[in-house]
């Protein structure tokens, strides 16, 4: 199995003193890889690179890909390396693009550590789920959404059931209601790629609308941004409050980068923030 020397997500969730900053994780990984200021430790380097790569950081995806391409502390695996380079290249990483000129694009398996870590209660680790996770990890950077946030939403919404339908007719992996599907040009909500692209587009919009506030984004995804604006915060629905806590528990970050050009911020955002402070 790929990346067998690495710890699973649950085993290294507290690595690097609980840091979730992919840039800092990548800097530490490079230090362990090259023996800069610390004893060289390829296992530790790969672990940290993998965690940052899972968070969607292109430099970490490239660094881990380089380790696999060269058998540097891990078993050489060109398919895994090319898959990682492809993820980084989609975010504009120049060196990853150069490597792909030699290796070609790839849809090979990603390291195990990038597929593990779904919260308790997620569906069993099956080949089908691994393919879905890999698809999300490859698509999410196109929408400037960290894969872990998208995976948290999918785990909470459908538990990776492609054919899931809610009592409110929310459909597919990311449980798109028909209005949301139409809004983001999803023709077939049961097609995994279309569904995920629609859900990622909605997440990108919500991130801009709430300026990266993950709590509000999660609440908006579950209850709709109109409800969040109306209540000036998390709506008082037990389902939504539990949902937000579940997303935060898994994602572990209160803020997420966002593209301000996507949409203007919520007109209620200032009042929401004042209410939160009070």
PDB file of C-alpha atoms in Angstrom:
ATOM      1  CA  UNK A   1       0.000   0.000   0.000  1.00  0.00           C
ATOM      2  CA  UNK A   2       1.249   3.463  -0.868  1.00  0.00           C
ATOM      3  CA  UNK A   3       2.897   5.571   1.788  1.00  0.00           C
ATOM      4  CA  UNK A   4       2.967   2.600   4.166  1.00  0.00           C
ATOM      5  CA  UNK A   5       5.745   4.173   6.181  1.00  0.00           C
ATOM      6  CA  UNK A   6       3.600   7.172   7.003  1.00  0.00           C
ATOM      7  CA  UNK A   7       1.210   7.587   9.874  1.00  0.00           C
ATOM      8  CA  UNK A   8      -2.498   7.761   9.085  1.00  0.00           C
ATOM      9  CA  UNK A   9      -4.312  11.063   9.559  1.00  0.00           C
ATOM     10  CA  UNK A  10      -5.745  10.096  12.907  1.00  0.00           C
ATOM     11  CA  UNK A  11      -2.299   9.161  14.130  1.00  0.00           C
ATOM     12  CA  UNK A  12      -0.681  12.448  13.224  1.00  0.00           C
ATOM     13  CA  UNK A  13      -3.597  14.830  13.727  1.00  0.00           C
ATOM     14  CA  UNK A  14      -1.623  16.466  16.529  1.00  0.00           C
ATOM     15  CA  UNK A  15       1.660  16.610  14.611  1.00  0.00           C
ATOM     16  CA  UNK A  16       3.749  19.752  14.707  1.00  0.00           C
ATOM     17  CA  UNK A  17       2.194  20.915  17.958  1.00  0.00           C
ATOM     18  CA  UNK A  18      -1.302  20.874  16.479  1.00  0.00           C
ATOM     19  CA  UNK A  19      -0.453  23.343  13.717  1.00  0.00           C
ATOM     20  CA  UNK A  20      -2.797  23.528  10.757  1.00  0.00           C
ATOM     21  CA  UNK A  21      -0.873  26.168   8.825  1.00  0.00           C
ATOM     22  CA  UNK A  22       0.236  24.362   5.646  1.00  0.00           C
ATOM     23  CA  UNK A  23       3.043  26.835   4.982  1.00  0.00           C
ATOM     24  CA  UNK A  24       4.620  26.213   8.400  1.00  0.00           C
ATOM     25  CA  UNK A  25       4.101  22.462   8.061  1.00  0.00           C
ATOM     26  CA  UNK A  26       5.861  22.555   4.694  1.00  0.00           C
ATOM     27  CA  UNK A  27       8.766  24.569   6.094  1.00  0.00           C
ATOM     28  CA  UNK A  28       9.196  21.996   8.855  1.00  0.00           C
ATOM     29  CA  UNK A  29       8.959  19.174   6.336  1.00  0.00           C
ATOM     30  CA  UNK A  30      11.716  20.719   4.213  1.00  0.00           C
ATOM     31  CA  UNK A  31      13.900  21.113   7.302  1.00  0.00           C
ATOM     32  CA  UNK A  32      13.529  17.418   8.171  1.00  0.00           C
ATOM     33  CA  UNK A  33      14.052  16.388   4.543  1.00  0.00           C
ATOM     34  CA  UNK A  34      17.295  18.337   4.179  1.00  0.00           C
ATOM     35  CA  UNK A  35      18.585  18.194   7.748  1.00  0.00           C
ATOM     36  CA  UNK A  36      18.434  21.956   8.190  1.00  0.00           C
ATOM     37  CA  UNK A  37      18.640  22.758  11.900  1.00  0.00           C
ATOM     38  CA  UNK A  38      17.312  19.301  12.816  1.00  0.00           C
ATOM     39  CA  UNK A  39      18.436  15.744  12.278  1.00  0.00           C
ATOM     40  CA  UNK A  40      17.443  14.487   8.836  1.00  0.00           C
ATOM     41  CA  UNK A  41      14.268  12.409   9.119  1.00  0.00           C
ATOM     42  CA  UNK A  42      12.605  11.399   5.866  1.00  0.00           C
ATOM     43  CA  UNK A  43       9.635   9.743   7.593  1.00  0.00           C
ATOM     44  CA  UNK A  44       8.877  12.934   9.506  1.00  0.00           C
ATOM     45  CA  UNK A  45       9.362  15.029   6.361  1.00  0.00           C
ATOM     46  CA  UNK A  46       6.947  12.876   4.389  1.00  0.00           C
ATOM     47  CA  UNK A  47       4.415  12.972   7.238  1.00  0.00           C
ATOM     48  CA  UNK A  48       4.456  16.763   7.408  1.00  0.00           C
ATOM     49  CA  UNK A  49       4.465  17.227   3.633  1.00  0.00           C
ATOM     50  CA  UNK A  50       1.505  14.881   3.398  1.00  0.00           C
ATOM     51  CA  UNK A  51      -0.480  16.748   6.007  1.00  0.00           C
ATOM     52  CA  UNK A  52       0.114  20.093   4.308  1.00  0.00           C
ATOM     53  CA  UNK A  53      -0.604  18.560   0.897  1.00  0.00           C
ATOM     54  CA  UNK A  54      -3.912  17.278   2.265  1.00  0.00           C
ATOM     55  CA  UNK A  55      -4.727  20.868   3.234  1.00  0.00           C
ATOM     56  CA  UNK A  56      -4.314  21.810  -0.431  1.00  0.00           C
ATOM     57  CA  UNK A  57      -0.893  23.507  -0.276  1.00  0.00           C
ATOM     58  CA  UNK A  58       0.808  23.276  -3.679  1.00  0.00           C
ATOM     59  CA  UNK A  59       4.394  23.530  -2.376  1.00  0.00           C
ATOM     60  CA  UNK A  60       3.769  20.537  -0.086  1.00  0.00           C
ATOM     61  CA  UNK A  61       2.171  18.569  -2.912  1.00  0.00           C
ATOM     62  CA  UNK A  62       5.258  19.245  -4.988  1.00  0.00           C
ATOM     63  CA  UNK A  63       7.621  18.364  -2.118  1.00  0.00           C
ATOM     64  CA  UNK A  64       5.920  15.046  -1.421  1.00  0.00           C
ATOM     65  CA  UNK A  65       5.766  14.315  -5.142  1.00  0.00           C
ATOM     66  CA  UNK A  66       9.502  14.927  -5.373  1.00  0.00           C
ATOM     67  CA  UNK A  67      10.121  12.427  -2.573  1.00  0.00           C
ATOM     68  CA  UNK A  68       8.076   9.779  -4.409  1.00  0.00           C
ATOM     69  CA  UNK A  69       9.642  10.567  -7.784  1.00  0.00           C
ATOM     70  CA  UNK A  70      13.126  10.075  -6.355  1.00  0.00           C
ATOM     71  CA  UNK A  71      12.471   7.359  -3.772  1.00  0.00           C
ATOM     72  CA  UNK A  72      13.682   9.821  -1.176  1.00  0.00           C
ATOM     73  CA  UNK A  73      12.851   8.120   2.127  1.00  0.00           C
ATOM     74  CA  UNK A  74       9.792   6.425   0.607  1.00  0.00           C
ATOM     75  CA  UNK A  75       9.362   3.666  -1.944  1.00  0.00           C
ATOM     76  CA  UNK A  76       9.638   5.228  -5.391  1.00  0.00           C
ATOM     77  CA  UNK A  77       6.214   5.536  -7.011  1.00  0.00           C
ATOM     78  CA  UNK A  78       6.027   7.518 -10.246  1.00  0.00           C
ATOM     79  CA  UNK A  79       2.225   7.322 -10.419  1.00  0.00           C
ATOM     80  CA  UNK A  80       1.820   8.822  -6.955  1.00  0.00           C
ATOM     81  CA  UNK A  81       4.445  11.461  -7.776  1.00  0.00           C
ATOM     82  CA  UNK A  82       2.689  12.442 -11.002  1.00  0.00           C
ATOM     83  CA  UNK A  83      -0.684  12.622  -9.227  1.00  0.00           C
ATOM     84  CA  UNK A  84       0.811  14.992  -6.649  1.00  0.00           C
ATOM     85  CA  UNK A  85       2.573  17.079  -9.299  1.00  0.00           C
ATOM     86  CA  UNK A  86      -0.724  17.318 -11.192  1.00  0.00           C
ATOM     87  CA  UNK A  87      -2.472  18.695  -8.092  1.00  0.00           C
ATOM     88  CA  UNK A  88       0.277  21.280  -7.574  1.00  0.00           C
ATOM     89  CA  UNK A  89       0.410  22.212 -11.257  1.00  0.00           C
ATOM     90  CA  UNK A  90      -3.325  22.950 -11.291  1.00  0.00           C
ATOM     91  CA  UNK A  91      -2.559  25.657  -8.726  1.00  0.00           C
ATOM     92  CA  UNK A  92       0.110  27.147 -10.953  1.00  0.00           C
ATOM     93  CA  UNK A  93       3.203  25.577  -9.345  1.00  0.00           C
ATOM     94  CA  UNK A  94       5.951  26.100 -11.929  1.00  0.00           C
ATOM     95  CA  UNK A  95       8.304  23.279 -10.940  1.00  0.00           C
ATOM     96  CA  UNK A  96       5.405  20.818 -10.776  1.00  0.00           C
ATOM     97  CA  UNK A  97       4.457  21.794 -14.333  1.00  0.00           C
ATOM     98  CA  UNK A  98       8.031  21.141 -15.453  1.00  0.00           C
ATOM     99  CA  UNK A  99       8.047  17.705 -13.838  1.00  0.00           C
ATOM    100  CA  UNK A 100       4.832  16.832 -15.653  1.00  0.00           C
ATOM    101  CA  UNK A 101       6.515  17.587 -18.978  1.00  0.00           C
ATOM    102  CA  UNK A 102       8.724  14.597 -18.249  1.00  0.00           C
ATOM    103  CA  UNK A 103       6.207  12.383 -16.446  1.00  0.00           C
ATOM    104  CA  UNK A 104       2.870  13.295 -17.996  1.00  0.00           C
ATOM    105  CA  UNK A 105      -0.464  13.964 -16.275  1.00  0.00           C
ATOM    106  CA  UNK A 106      -1.632  11.175 -13.970  1.00  0.00           C
ATOM    107  CA  UNK A 107      -4.702  10.017 -12.112  1.00  0.00           C
ATOM    108  CA  UNK A 108      -2.749   7.511 -10.029  1.00  0.00           C
ATOM    109  CA  UNK A 109      -3.354   6.753  -6.390  1.00  0.00           C
ATOM    110  CA  UNK A 110      -2.457   9.405  -3.852  1.00  0.00           C
ATOM    111  CA  UNK A 111      -0.618   8.494  -0.629  1.00  0.00           C
ATOM    112  CA  UNK A 112      -2.777   6.894   2.050  1.00  0.00           C
ATOM    113  CA  UNK A 113      -2.307   9.816   4.423  1.00  0.00           C
ATOM    114  CA  UNK A 114      -4.148  12.097   2.005  1.00  0.00           C
ATOM    115  CA  UNK A 115      -7.140   9.787   1.926  1.00  0.00           C
ATOM    116  CA  UNK A 116      -7.426   9.065   5.639  1.00  0.00           C
ATOM    117  CA  UNK A 117      -8.715  11.198   8.460  1.00  0.00           C
ATOM    118  CA  UNK A 118     -12.442  11.415   7.930  1.00  0.00           C
ATOM    119  CA  UNK A 119     -14.167  11.854  11.229  1.00  0.00           C
ATOM    120  CA  UNK A 120     -15.722   8.964  13.124  1.00  0.00           C
ATOM    121  CA  UNK A 121     -18.841   7.728  11.423  1.00  0.00           C
ATOM    122  CA  UNK A 122     -17.599   8.250   7.895  1.00  0.00           C
ATOM    123  CA  UNK A 123     -18.106   5.462   5.426  1.00  0.00           C
ATOM    124  CA  UNK A 124     -15.633   2.540   5.368  1.00  0.00           C
ATOM    125  CA  UNK A 125     -12.379   2.957   3.476  1.00  0.00           C
ATOM    126  CA  UNK A 126     -13.290   1.344   0.173  1.00  0.00           C
ATOM    127  CA  UNK A 127     -11.825   1.687  -3.333  1.00  0.00           C
ATOM    128  CA  UNK A 128     -14.934   3.642  -4.339  1.00  0.00           C
ATOM    129  CA  UNK A 129     -14.535   6.128  -1.494  1.00  0.00           C
ATOM    130  CA  UNK A 130     -10.826   6.492  -2.187  1.00  0.00           C
ATOM    131  CA  UNK A 131     -11.642   7.450  -5.780  1.00  0.00           C
ATOM    132  CA  UNK A 132     -14.128  10.046  -4.569  1.00  0.00           C
ATOM    133  CA  UNK A 133     -11.636  11.514  -2.086  1.00  0.00           C
ATOM    134  CA  UNK A 134      -8.986  11.697  -4.781  1.00  0.00           C
ATOM    135  CA  UNK A 135     -11.438  13.407  -7.135  1.00  0.00           C
ATOM    136  CA  UNK A 136     -12.243  16.032  -4.482  1.00  0.00           C
ATOM    137  CA  UNK A 137      -8.556  16.608  -3.781  1.00  0.00           C
ATOM    138  CA  UNK A 138      -7.913  17.185  -7.472  1.00  0.00           C
ATOM    139  CA  UNK A 139     -10.927  19.440  -8.096  1.00  0.00           C
ATOM    140  CA  UNK A 140     -10.915  21.559  -4.939  1.00  0.00           C
ATOM    141  CA  UNK A 141      -7.794  23.632  -5.791  1.00  0.00           C
ATOM    142  CA  UNK A 142      -9.488  24.789  -9.017  1.00  0.00           C
ATOM    143  CA  UNK A 143     -12.072  26.507  -6.828  1.00  0.00           C
ATOM    144  CA  UNK A 144      -9.547  27.735  -4.238  1.00  0.00           C
ATOM    145  CA  UNK A 145     -11.203  25.504  -1.629  1.00  0.00           C
ATOM    146  CA  UNK A 146      -9.048  23.461   0.721  1.00  0.00           C
ATOM    147  CA  UNK A 147      -9.825  19.772   0.114  1.00  0.00           C
ATOM    148  CA  UNK A 148     -10.319  19.082   3.805  1.00  0.00           C
ATOM    149  CA  UNK A 149     -13.196  21.557   4.000  1.00  0.00           C
ATOM    150  CA  UNK A 150     -14.892  19.994   0.981  1.00  0.00           C
ATOM    151  CA  UNK A 151     -14.393  16.505   2.426  1.00  0.00           C
ATOM    152  CA  UNK A 152     -15.833  17.624   5.753  1.00  0.00           C
ATOM    153  CA  UNK A 153     -18.932  18.907   3.957  1.00  0.00           C
ATOM    154  CA  UNK A 154     -19.316  15.679   1.986  1.00  0.00           C
ATOM    155  CA  UNK A 155     -18.870  13.489   5.078  1.00  0.00           C
ATOM    156  CA  UNK A 156     -21.481  15.516   6.957  1.00  0.00           C
ATOM    157  CA  UNK A 157     -23.909  15.842   4.054  1.00  0.00           C
ATOM    158  CA  UNK A 158     -23.977  12.415   2.406  1.00  0.00           C
ATOM    159  CA  UNK A 159     -21.340  10.216   4.057  1.00  0.00           C
ATOM    160  CA  UNK A 160     -19.947   9.717   0.534  1.00  0.00           C
ATOM    161  CA  UNK A 161     -23.199   8.314  -0.833  1.00  0.00           C
ATOM    162  CA  UNK A 162     -23.387   9.377  -4.485  1.00  0.00           C
ATOM    163  CA  UNK A 163     -27.116   8.629  -4.683  1.00  0.00           C
ATOM    164  CA  UNK A 164     -28.145  10.211  -1.352  1.00  0.00           C
ATOM    165  CA  UNK A 165     -31.439  12.131  -1.326  1.00  0.00           C
ATOM    166  CA  UNK A 166     -32.673  14.088   1.695  1.00  0.00           C
ATOM    167  CA  UNK A 167     -36.305  14.683   2.707  1.00  0.00           C
ATOM    168  CA  UNK A 168     -35.858  18.202   1.262  1.00  0.00           C
ATOM    169  CA  UNK A 169     -34.698  16.702  -2.058  1.00  0.00           C
ATOM    170  CA  UNK A 170     -31.049  17.611  -1.581  1.00  0.00           C
ATOM    171  CA  UNK A 171     -29.146  15.317  -3.897  1.00  0.00           C
ATOM    172  CA  UNK A 172     -25.819  13.577  -4.302  1.00  0.00           C
ATOM    173  CA  UNK A 173     -22.475  13.826  -2.582  1.00  0.00           C
ATOM    174  CA  UNK A 174     -22.714  17.475  -1.576  1.00  0.00           C
ATOM    175  CA  UNK A 175     -26.500  17.400  -1.190  1.00  0.00           C
ATOM    176  CA  UNK A 176     -27.412  20.092  -3.674  1.00  0.00           C
ATOM    177  CA  UNK A 177     -31.035  21.177  -3.633  1.00  0.00           C
ATOM    178  CA  UNK A 178     -32.449  21.761  -7.139  1.00  0.00           C
ATOM    179  CA  UNK A 179     -32.238  25.565  -6.818  1.00  0.00           C
ATOM    180  CA  UNK A 180     -28.569  25.421  -5.808  1.00  0.00           C
ATOM    181  CA  UNK A 181     -27.809  22.914  -8.560  1.00  0.00           C
ATOM    182  CA  UNK A 182     -29.388  25.223 -11.137  1.00  0.00           C
ATOM    183  CA  UNK A 183     -27.629  28.257  -9.657  1.00  0.00           C
ATOM    184  CA  UNK A 184     -24.236  26.641 -10.236  1.00  0.00           C
ATOM    185  CA  UNK A 185     -25.143  24.981 -13.547  1.00  0.00           C
ATOM    186  CA  UNK A 186     -25.284  21.383 -12.342  1.00  0.00           C
ATOM    187  CA  UNK A 187     -27.420  19.397 -14.781  1.00  0.00           C
ATOM    188  CA  UNK A 188     -27.151  16.005 -13.096  1.00  0.00           C
ATOM    189  CA  UNK A 189     -26.734  16.184  -9.318  1.00  0.00           C
ATOM    190  CA  UNK A 190     -26.105  12.431  -9.167  1.00  0.00           C
ATOM    191  CA  UNK A 191     -23.052  12.689 -11.387  1.00  0.00           C
ATOM    192  CA  UNK A 192     -20.188  12.842  -8.836  1.00  0.00           C
ATOM    193  CA  UNK A 193     -18.025  15.254 -10.819  1.00  0.00           C
ATOM    194  CA  UNK A 194     -20.873  17.654 -11.588  1.00  0.00           C
ATOM    195  CA  UNK A 195     -22.123  17.470  -8.006  1.00  0.00           C
ATOM    196  CA  UNK A 196     -18.725  18.175  -6.477  1.00  0.00           C
ATOM    197  CA  UNK A 197     -18.037  21.009  -8.899  1.00  0.00           C
ATOM    198  CA  UNK A 198     -21.378  22.561  -7.985  1.00  0.00           C
ATOM    199  CA  UNK A 199     -20.713  22.166  -4.271  1.00  0.00           C
ATOM    200  CA  UNK A 200     -17.207  23.610  -4.609  1.00  0.00           C
ATOM    201  CA  UNK A 201     -18.550  26.574  -6.572  1.00  0.00           C
ATOM    202  CA  UNK A 202     -21.068  27.205  -3.797  1.00  0.00           C
ATOM    203  CA  UNK A 203     -18.357  26.938  -1.138  1.00  0.00           C
ATOM    204  CA  UNK A 204     -16.167  29.387  -3.055  1.00  0.00           C
ATOM    205  CA  UNK A 205     -19.105  31.811  -3.202  1.00  0.00           C
ATOM    206  CA  UNK A 206     -19.908  31.405   0.498  1.00  0.00           C
ATOM    207  CA  UNK A 207     -16.256  31.912   1.431  1.00  0.00           C
ATOM    208  CA  UNK A 208     -16.248  35.242  -0.390  1.00  0.00           C
ATOM    209  CA  UNK A 209     -19.683  36.196   0.953  1.00  0.00           C
ATOM    210  CA  UNK A 210     -18.599  35.587   4.565  1.00  0.00           C
ATOM    211  CA  UNK A 211     -14.968  36.590   4.031  1.00  0.00           C
ATOM    212  CA  UNK A 212     -13.535  33.194   4.949  1.00  0.00           C
ATOM    213  CA  UNK A 213     -15.448  32.721   8.223  1.00  0.00           C
ATOM    214  CA  UNK A 214     -15.786  28.927   8.296  1.00  0.00           C
ATOM    215  CA  UNK A 215     -18.531  28.971  10.924  1.00  0.00           C
ATOM    216  CA  UNK A 216     -20.747  31.160   8.763  1.00  0.00           C
ATOM    217  CA  UNK A 217     -19.840  29.266   5.611  1.00  0.00           C
ATOM    218  CA  UNK A 218     -20.824  25.941   7.199  1.00  0.00           C
ATOM    219  CA  UNK A 219     -24.053  27.433   8.546  1.00  0.00           C
ATOM    220  CA  UNK A 220     -24.810  28.915   5.142  1.00  0.00           C
ATOM    221  CA  UNK A 221     -24.166  25.653   3.358  1.00  0.00           C
ATOM    222  CA  UNK A 222     -26.532  23.819   5.703  1.00  0.00           C
ATOM    223  CA  UNK A 223     -29.313  26.363   6.188  1.00  0.00           C
ATOM    224  CA  UNK A 224     -28.756  28.817   3.340  1.00  0.00           C
ATOM    225  CA  UNK A 225     -27.114  32.216   3.443  1.00  0.00           C
ATOM    226  CA  UNK A 226     -30.488  33.952   3.727  1.00  0.00           C
ATOM    227  CA  UNK A 227     -31.147  32.226   7.060  1.00  0.00           C
ATOM    228  CA  UNK A 228     -27.673  33.132   8.337  1.00  0.00           C
ATOM    229  CA  UNK A 229     -28.185  36.763   7.348  1.00  0.00           C
ATOM    230  CA  UNK A 230     -31.678  36.860   8.843  1.00  0.00           C
ATOM    231  CA  UNK A 231     -30.504  35.532  12.209  1.00  0.00           C
ATOM    232  CA  UNK A 232     -27.189  37.394  11.978  1.00  0.00           C
ATOM    233  CA  UNK A 233     -25.237  34.262  12.734  1.00  0.00           C
ATOM    234  CA  UNK A 234     -25.848  30.547  13.067  1.00  0.00           C
ATOM    235  CA  UNK A 235     -29.611  29.992  12.812  1.00  0.00           C
ATOM    236  CA  UNK A 236     -31.183  28.530  15.980  1.00  0.00           C
ATOM    237  CA  UNK A 237     -31.798  25.168  14.351  1.00  0.00           C
ATOM    238  CA  UNK A 238     -30.366  22.201  16.296  1.00  0.00           C
ATOM    239  CA  UNK A 239     -29.471  20.485  13.023  1.00  0.00           C
ATOM    240  CA  UNK A 240     -27.497  23.499  11.793  1.00  0.00           C
ATOM    241  CA  UNK A 241     -25.743  24.084  15.121  1.00  0.00           C
ATOM    242  CA  UNK A 242     -24.670  20.426  15.277  1.00  0.00           C
ATOM    243  CA  UNK A 243     -23.624  20.558  11.644  1.00  0.00           C
ATOM    244  CA  UNK A 244     -21.396  23.588  12.182  1.00  0.00           C
ATOM    245  CA  UNK A 245     -19.686  21.951  15.152  1.00  0.00           C
ATOM    246  CA  UNK A 246     -19.084  18.815  13.120  1.00  0.00           C
ATOM    247  CA  UNK A 247     -17.468  20.777  10.298  1.00  0.00           C
ATOM    248  CA  UNK A 248     -15.295  22.809  12.681  1.00  0.00           C
ATOM    249  CA  UNK A 249     -14.211  19.679  14.544  1.00  0.00           C
ATOM    250  CA  UNK A 250     -12.969  18.117  11.340  1.00  0.00           C
ATOM    251  CA  UNK A 251     -11.644  21.197   9.520  1.00  0.00           C
ATOM    252  CA  UNK A 252      -9.912  22.636  12.630  1.00  0.00           C
ATOM    253  CA  UNK A 253      -9.617  26.160  11.220  1.00  0.00           C
ATOM    254  CA  UNK A 254     -11.807  29.168  11.880  1.00  0.00           C
ATOM    255  CA  UNK A 255     -10.707  31.030   8.744  1.00  0.00           C
ATOM    256  CA  UNK A 256     -10.196  29.965   5.150  1.00  0.00           C
ATOM    257  CA  UNK A 257      -8.647  32.029   2.337  1.00  0.00           C
ATOM    258  CA  UNK A 258     -11.198  33.524  -0.039  1.00  0.00           C
ATOM    259  CA  UNK A 259     -11.427  35.330  -3.361  1.00  0.00           C
ATOM    260  CA  UNK A 260     -12.952  38.742  -2.768  1.00  0.00           C
ATOM    261  CA  UNK A 261     -13.680  39.128  -6.488  1.00  0.00           C
ATOM    262  CA  UNK A 262     -16.231  36.276  -6.449  1.00  0.00           C
ATOM    263  CA  UNK A 263     -18.987  38.282  -4.763  1.00  0.00           C
ATOM    264  CA  UNK A 264     -19.542  41.237  -2.457  1.00  0.00           C
ATOM    265  CA  UNK A 265     -19.598  40.375   1.253  1.00  0.00           C
ATOM    266  CA  UNK A 266     -22.854  39.820   3.087  1.00  0.00           C
ATOM    267  CA  UNK A 267     -24.531  43.129   3.926  1.00  0.00           C
ATOM    268  CA  UNK A 268     -25.101  41.677   7.403  1.00  0.00           C
ATOM    269  CA  UNK A 269     -21.495  40.664   8.004  1.00  0.00           C
ATOM    270  CA  UNK A 270     -20.568  43.704  10.117  1.00  0.00           C
ATOM    271  CA  UNK A 271     -23.633  43.208  12.315  1.00  0.00           C
ATOM    272  CA  UNK A 272     -22.937  39.488  12.588  1.00  0.00           C
ATOM    273  CA  UNK A 273     -19.442  40.243  13.817  1.00  0.00           C
ATOM    274  CA  UNK A 274     -20.691  42.811  16.311  1.00  0.00           C
ATOM    275  CA  UNK A 275     -23.236  40.316  17.638  1.00  0.00           C
ATOM    276  CA  UNK A 276     -20.488  37.700  18.014  1.00  0.00           C
ATOM    277  CA  UNK A 277     -18.314  40.140  19.965  1.00  0.00           C
ATOM    278  CA  UNK A 278     -21.161  41.101  22.242  1.00  0.00           C
TER     279      UNK A 278
END
